[in-house]
Amino acid sequence: MTQEDALDYGLFLIDKLLRTQGSSLADDKFNGEFPPFRTDWETRLARDANHFIAEQLEYDAGEMVAQAADMKACMNDEQRIAFNTLIQHINEGGAFWLQGPGGTGKTFVYKAVCAELRAQQKIVLCVASSGIAALLLPGGRTAHSTFKIPIPILDTSVCNVPKNGLLADMLRKAALII
C-alpha cells in the first residue's frame, strides 16, 4: 500500500466513523477540504474478504483492455456480431448459446468476451467439463472444481456450495459463466 493509499484509507475510516454520527467529510462544514476517495474502499474491502472474488479480480485491467482491443481488431464479421451480441446480453442479463462448427472461432470470441469484461473488473468464470478443455480458456477450471461437484457422482451426490458461503457469493456476482 502506497502512502497515498494509506492516507486515502485513513480518511475513509474517519468518514465511516463520522457517518455513524450523522456527518461526513463531504459536509459543508469541512469546506471541501477533503478530496473524494481515490479508491472505492467498501468494494475493495468486500472483495478482499472473499478470496474467490479477489482471485477473479486480480486481472490487470489495462492489460485486459489492450488484449480485448487487439482481439476485436482481428475479428471477422461473424465473430464481431457474436461478440457484440454476447456483450449486449451480458449487460442486459440473460443466457445465450454460442454454436458453430469447429474452427469458426468460438474459443476466440469467448477469450475476447473474457478480456472485455475483465477490463471492466467484472467476474468471469470459465468452466469446462474436462481439464484439457478448461486450459483453452483464460483462468479456466473444471466444473468439478468450480462448482464443488463430488467425484464420483452418485445418485445421492450434491454440490457442496453453502448458499451463504464465499463461493456462492462469487457465483452470484459473476457477470458471466462460460
PDB file of C-alpha atoms in Angstrom:
ATOM      1  CA  MET A   1       0.000   0.000   0.000  1.00  0.00           C
ATOM      2  CA  THR A   2       1.403   3.366  -1.001  1.00  0.00           C
ATOM      3  CA  GLN A   3       1.465   6.348   1.345  1.00  0.00           C
ATOM      4  CA  GLU A   4      -1.314   7.952  -0.744  1.00  0.00           C
ATOM      5  CA  ASP A   5      -3.421   4.790  -0.410  1.00  0.00           C
ATOM      6  CA  ALA A   6      -2.823   4.750   3.351  1.00  0.00           C
ATOM      7  CA  LEU A   7      -3.920   8.394   3.625  1.00  0.00           C
ATOM      8  CA  ASP A   8      -6.969   7.709   1.450  1.00  0.00           C
ATOM      9  CA  TYR A   9      -7.886   4.673   3.562  1.00  0.00           C
ATOM     10  CA  GLY A  10      -7.413   6.670   6.780  1.00  0.00           C
ATOM     11  CA  LEU A  11      -9.784   9.347   5.505  1.00  0.00           C
ATOM     12  CA  PHE A  12     -12.243   6.598   4.542  1.00  0.00           C
ATOM     13  CA  LEU A  13     -12.146   5.245   8.113  1.00  0.00           C
ATOM     14  CA  ILE A  14     -12.632   8.730   9.579  1.00  0.00           C
ATOM     15  CA  ASP A  15     -15.539   9.320   7.184  1.00  0.00           C
ATOM     16  CA  LYS A  16     -17.050   5.963   8.145  1.00  0.00           C
ATOM     17  CA  LEU A  17     -16.886   6.930  11.827  1.00  0.00           C
ATOM     18  CA  LEU A  18     -18.387  10.352  11.085  1.00  0.00           C
ATOM     19  CA  ARG A  19     -21.249   8.702   9.176  1.00  0.00           C
ATOM     20  CA  THR A  20     -22.212   6.725  12.287  1.00  0.00           C
ATOM     21  CA  GLN A  21     -22.715  10.158  13.911  1.00  0.00           C
ATOM     22  CA  GLY A  22     -24.723  11.564  11.000  1.00  0.00           C
ATOM     23  CA  SER A  23     -21.885  13.544   9.439  1.00  0.00           C
ATOM     24  CA  SER A  24     -19.344  13.094   6.639  1.00  0.00           C
ATOM     25  CA  LEU A  25     -16.072  14.508   5.323  1.00  0.00           C
ATOM     26  CA  ALA A  26     -18.111  15.754   2.352  1.00  0.00           C
ATOM     27  CA  ASP A  27     -20.226  18.014   4.614  1.00  0.00           C
ATOM     28  CA  ASP A  28     -20.142  21.763   4.029  1.00  0.00           C
ATOM     29  CA  LYS A  29     -18.555  22.367   7.436  1.00  0.00           C
ATOM     30  CA  PHE A  30     -15.287  20.958   6.046  1.00  0.00           C
ATOM     31  CA  ASN A  31     -15.355  23.481   3.147  1.00  0.00           C
ATOM     32  CA  GLY A  32     -14.357  20.864   0.551  1.00  0.00           C
ATOM     33  CA  GLU A  33     -11.030  20.420   2.331  1.00  0.00           C
ATOM     34  CA  PHE A  34     -11.036  16.660   1.756  1.00  0.00           C
ATOM     35  CA  PRO A  35     -10.910  15.305  -1.796  1.00  0.00           C
ATOM     36  CA  PRO A  36     -13.136  12.406  -2.862  1.00  0.00           C
ATOM     37  CA  PHE A  37     -11.698   8.983  -2.100  1.00  0.00           C
ATOM     38  CA  ARG A  38      -9.342   7.661  -4.773  1.00  0.00           C
ATOM     39  CA  THR A  39     -10.451   4.088  -4.094  1.00  0.00           C
ATOM     40  CA  ASP A  40     -13.890   2.550  -3.584  1.00  0.00           C
ATOM     41  CA  TRP A  41     -12.921   1.132  -0.184  1.00  0.00           C
ATOM     42  CA  GLU A  42     -16.284  -0.525   0.507  1.00  0.00           C
ATOM     43  CA  THR A  43     -15.954  -2.634  -2.646  1.00  0.00           C
ATOM     44  CA  ARG A  44     -12.256  -3.302  -2.114  1.00  0.00           C
ATOM     45  CA  LEU A  45     -12.752  -4.466   1.474  1.00  0.00           C
ATOM     46  CA  ALA A  46     -15.684  -6.682   0.495  1.00  0.00           C
ATOM     47  CA  ARG A  47     -13.646  -8.144  -2.363  1.00  0.00           C
ATOM     48  CA  ASP A  48     -10.600  -8.767  -0.202  1.00  0.00           C
ATOM     49  CA  ALA A  49     -12.765 -10.504   2.403  1.00  0.00           C
ATOM     50  CA  ASN A  50     -13.743 -13.115  -0.202  1.00  0.00           C
ATOM     51  CA  HIS A  51     -10.681 -14.843  -1.655  1.00  0.00           C
ATOM     52  CA  PHE A  52     -12.761 -16.321  -4.501  1.00  0.00           C
ATOM     53  CA  ILE A  53     -13.769 -12.830  -5.654  1.00  0.00           C
ATOM     54  CA  ALA A  54     -10.292 -11.409  -5.036  1.00  0.00           C
ATOM     55  CA  GLU A  55      -8.777 -14.120  -7.255  1.00  0.00           C
ATOM     56  CA  GLN A  56     -11.198 -13.323 -10.083  1.00  0.00           C
ATOM     57  CA  LEU A  57     -10.440  -9.593  -9.886  1.00  0.00           C
ATOM     58  CA  GLU A  58      -6.649  -9.968  -9.969  1.00  0.00           C
ATOM     59  CA  TYR A  59      -6.519  -9.476 -13.735  1.00  0.00           C
ATOM     60  CA  ASP A  60      -4.685  -6.311 -14.791  1.00  0.00           C
ATOM     61  CA  ALA A  61      -7.426  -4.076 -16.222  1.00  0.00           C
ATOM     62  CA  GLY A  62      -5.016  -2.220 -18.516  1.00  0.00           C
ATOM     63  CA  GLU A  63      -3.702  -5.466 -19.931  1.00  0.00           C
ATOM     64  CA  MET A  64      -7.258  -6.733 -20.436  1.00  0.00           C
ATOM     65  CA  VAL A  65      -8.238  -3.514 -22.266  1.00  0.00           C
ATOM     66  CA  ALA A  66      -5.291  -3.940 -24.643  1.00  0.00           C
ATOM     67  CA  GLN A  67      -5.978  -7.648 -25.138  1.00  0.00           C
ATOM     68  CA  ALA A  68      -9.675  -7.037 -25.862  1.00  0.00           C
ATOM     69  CA  ALA A  69      -8.828  -4.265 -28.347  1.00  0.00           C
ATOM     70  CA  ASP A  70      -6.288  -6.470 -30.140  1.00  0.00           C
ATOM     71  CA  MET A  71      -8.736  -9.354 -30.358  1.00  0.00           C
ATOM     72  CA  LYS A  72     -11.611  -7.176 -31.593  1.00  0.00           C
ATOM     73  CA  ALA A  73      -9.334  -5.801 -34.319  1.00  0.00           C
ATOM     74  CA  CYS A  74      -8.689  -9.375 -35.524  1.00  0.00           C
ATOM     75  CA  MET A  75     -12.350 -10.488 -35.629  1.00  0.00           C
ATOM     76  CA  ASN A  76     -14.146 -11.337 -38.818  1.00  0.00           C
ATOM     77  CA  ASP A  77     -17.699 -10.020 -39.340  1.00  0.00           C
ATOM     78  CA  GLU A  78     -19.434 -13.074 -37.864  1.00  0.00           C
ATOM     79  CA  GLN A  79     -17.207 -13.076 -34.783  1.00  0.00           C
ATOM     80  CA  ARG A  80     -17.797  -9.337 -34.272  1.00  0.00           C
ATOM     81  CA  ILE A  81     -21.570  -9.854 -34.458  1.00  0.00           C
ATOM     82  CA  ALA A  82     -21.358 -12.720 -31.960  1.00  0.00           C
ATOM     83  CA  PHE A  83     -19.095 -10.675 -29.660  1.00  0.00           C
ATOM     84  CA  ASN A  84     -21.373  -7.612 -29.691  1.00  0.00           C
ATOM     85  CA  THR A  85     -24.471  -9.745 -29.162  1.00  0.00           C
ATOM     86  CA  LEU A  86     -22.870 -11.572 -26.238  1.00  0.00           C
ATOM     87  CA  ILE A  87     -21.746  -8.340 -24.559  1.00  0.00           C
ATOM     88  CA  GLN A  88     -25.237  -6.878 -25.031  1.00  0.00           C
ATOM     89  CA  HIS A  89     -26.913  -9.958 -23.488  1.00  0.00           C
ATOM     90  CA  ILE A  90     -24.458  -9.993 -20.585  1.00  0.00           C
ATOM     91  CA  ASN A  91     -25.099  -6.312 -19.837  1.00  0.00           C
ATOM     92  CA  GLU A  92     -28.873  -6.765 -20.045  1.00  0.00           C
ATOM     93  CA  GLY A  93     -28.929 -10.096 -18.217  1.00  0.00           C
ATOM     94  CA  GLY A  94     -29.861 -13.419 -19.677  1.00  0.00           C
ATOM     95  CA  ALA A  95     -28.484 -16.610 -21.096  1.00  0.00           C
ATOM     96  CA  PHE A  96     -27.103 -17.385 -24.516  1.00  0.00           C
ATOM     97  CA  TRP A  97     -25.700 -20.232 -26.544  1.00  0.00           C
ATOM     98  CA  LEU A  98     -22.797 -19.802 -28.951  1.00  0.00           C
ATOM     99  CA  GLN A  99     -22.874 -22.544 -31.547  1.00  0.00           C
ATOM    100  CA  GLY A 100     -20.828 -23.176 -34.646  1.00  0.00           C
ATOM    101  CA  PRO A 101     -18.732 -25.802 -36.401  1.00  0.00           C
ATOM    102  CA  GLY A 102     -15.186 -26.465 -35.279  1.00  0.00           C
ATOM    103  CA  GLY A 103     -12.709 -23.845 -36.426  1.00  0.00           C
ATOM    104  CA  THR A 104     -15.151 -20.923 -36.641  1.00  0.00           C
ATOM    105  CA  GLY A 105     -13.542 -19.082 -33.720  1.00  0.00           C
ATOM    106  CA  LYS A 106     -15.894 -19.747 -30.803  1.00  0.00           C
ATOM    107  CA  THR A 107     -12.987 -20.005 -28.348  1.00  0.00           C
ATOM    108  CA  PHE A 108     -11.504 -16.810 -29.794  1.00  0.00           C
ATOM    109  CA  VAL A 109     -14.812 -14.981 -29.208  1.00  0.00           C
ATOM    110  CA  TYR A 110     -15.032 -16.356 -25.659  1.00  0.00           C
ATOM    111  CA  LYS A 111     -11.491 -15.142 -24.940  1.00  0.00           C
ATOM    112  CA  ALA A 112     -12.338 -11.692 -26.309  1.00  0.00           C
ATOM    113  CA  VAL A 113     -15.509 -11.517 -24.197  1.00  0.00           C
ATOM    114  CA  CYS A 114     -13.499 -12.558 -21.124  1.00  0.00           C
ATOM    115  CA  ALA A 115     -10.924  -9.831 -21.752  1.00  0.00           C
ATOM    116  CA  GLU A 116     -13.618  -7.206 -22.381  1.00  0.00           C
ATOM    117  CA  LEU A 117     -15.468  -7.976 -19.141  1.00  0.00           C
ATOM    118  CA  ARG A 118     -12.328  -8.397 -17.047  1.00  0.00           C
ATOM    119  CA  ALA A 119     -11.156  -4.996 -18.308  1.00  0.00           C
ATOM    120  CA  GLN A 120     -14.308  -3.669 -16.624  1.00  0.00           C
ATOM    121  CA  GLN A 121     -13.362  -5.511 -13.401  1.00  0.00           C
ATOM    122  CA  LYS A 122     -16.263  -7.932 -13.826  1.00  0.00           C
ATOM    123  CA  ILE A 123     -16.085 -11.532 -12.671  1.00  0.00           C
ATOM    124  CA  VAL A 124     -15.906 -14.067 -15.496  1.00  0.00           C
ATOM    125  CA  LEU A 125     -15.808 -17.784 -14.708  1.00  0.00           C
ATOM    126  CA  CYS A 126     -14.510 -20.057 -17.456  1.00  0.00           C
ATOM    127  CA  VAL A 127     -15.701 -23.587 -16.744  1.00  0.00           C
ATOM    128  CA  ALA A 128     -15.329 -26.785 -18.760  1.00  0.00           C
ATOM    129  CA  SER A 129     -16.140 -30.439 -18.246  1.00  0.00           C
ATOM    130  CA  SER A 130     -12.531 -31.569 -18.586  1.00  0.00           C
ATOM    131  CA  GLY A 131      -9.148 -30.249 -17.581  1.00  0.00           C
ATOM    132  CA  ILE A 132      -7.982 -30.146 -21.189  1.00  0.00           C
ATOM    133  CA  ALA A 133     -10.962 -28.034 -22.280  1.00  0.00           C
ATOM    134  CA  ALA A 134     -10.541 -25.766 -19.241  1.00  0.00           C
ATOM    135  CA  LEU A 135      -6.989 -24.988 -20.376  1.00  0.00           C
ATOM    136  CA  LEU A 136      -8.311 -23.448 -23.611  1.00  0.00           C
ATOM    137  CA  LEU A 137      -9.940 -20.538 -21.760  1.00  0.00           C
ATOM    138  CA  PRO A 138      -8.145 -17.888 -19.671  1.00  0.00           C
ATOM    139  CA  GLY A 139      -8.490 -18.729 -15.991  1.00  0.00           C
ATOM    140  CA  GLY A 140     -10.355 -21.900 -16.950  1.00  0.00           C
ATOM    141  CA  ARG A 141     -11.257 -24.528 -14.362  1.00  0.00           C
ATOM    142  CA  THR A 142     -13.143 -27.771 -14.389  1.00  0.00           C
ATOM    143  CA  ALA A 143     -16.813 -27.816 -13.435  1.00  0.00           C
ATOM    144  CA  HIS A 144     -15.942 -30.189 -10.592  1.00  0.00           C
ATOM    145  CA  SER A 145     -13.503 -27.666  -9.146  1.00  0.00           C
ATOM    146  CA  THR A 146     -15.645 -24.570  -9.717  1.00  0.00           C
ATOM    147  CA  PHE A 147     -18.980 -25.924  -8.518  1.00  0.00           C
ATOM    148  CA  LYS A 148     -17.629 -28.446  -5.978  1.00  0.00           C
ATOM    149  CA  ILE A 149     -19.144 -31.387  -7.845  1.00  0.00           C
ATOM    150  CA  PRO A 150     -18.154 -34.545  -5.964  1.00  0.00           C
ATOM    151  CA  ILE A 151     -16.194 -37.385  -7.532  1.00  0.00           C
ATOM    152  CA  PRO A 152     -17.566 -39.986  -8.046  1.00  0.00           C
ATOM    153  CA  ILE A 153     -21.060 -38.720  -8.753  1.00  0.00           C
ATOM    154  CA  LEU A 154     -23.689 -40.881  -7.098  1.00  0.00           C
ATOM    155  CA  ASP A 155     -27.490 -40.720  -7.066  1.00  0.00           C
ATOM    156  CA  THR A 156     -27.234 -39.034  -3.669  1.00  0.00           C
ATOM    157  CA  SER A 157     -24.443 -36.605  -4.595  1.00  0.00           C
ATOM    158  CA  VAL A 158     -24.890 -32.861  -4.148  1.00  0.00           C
ATOM    159  CA  CYS A 159     -22.553 -29.945  -4.750  1.00  0.00           C
ATOM    160  CA  ASN A 160     -21.057 -28.556  -1.565  1.00  0.00           C
ATOM    161  CA  VAL A 161     -21.762 -24.849  -2.088  1.00  0.00           C
ATOM    162  CA  PRO A 162     -23.433 -23.361   1.002  1.00  0.00           C
ATOM    163  CA  LYS A 163     -25.840 -20.611  -0.131  1.00  0.00           C
ATOM    164  CA  ASN A 164     -24.352 -18.065   2.278  1.00  0.00           C
ATOM    165  CA  GLY A 165     -20.737 -19.077   1.645  1.00  0.00           C
ATOM    166  CA  LEU A 166     -17.930 -17.245  -0.106  1.00  0.00           C
ATOM    167  CA  LEU A 167     -18.148 -19.408  -3.249  1.00  0.00           C
ATOM    168  CA  ALA A 168     -21.903 -18.802  -3.554  1.00  0.00           C
ATOM    169  CA  ASP A 169     -21.285 -15.070  -3.175  1.00  0.00           C
ATOM    170  CA  MET A 170     -18.781 -15.157  -6.037  1.00  0.00           C
ATOM    171  CA  LEU A 171     -21.160 -17.188  -8.225  1.00  0.00           C
ATOM    172  CA  ARG A 172     -23.926 -14.634  -7.639  1.00  0.00           C
ATOM    173  CA  LYS A 173     -21.590 -11.741  -8.500  1.00  0.00           C
ATOM    174  CA  ALA A 174     -20.268 -13.333 -11.686  1.00  0.00           C
ATOM    175  CA  ALA A 175     -21.153 -11.327 -14.785  1.00  0.00           C
ATOM    176  CA  LEU A 176     -20.557 -14.387 -16.948  1.00  0.00           C
ATOM    177  CA  ILE A 177     -20.114 -18.126 -16.534  1.00  0.00           C
ATOM    178  CA  ILE A 178     -18.855 -19.846 -19.677  1.00  0.00           C
TER     179      ILE A 178
END
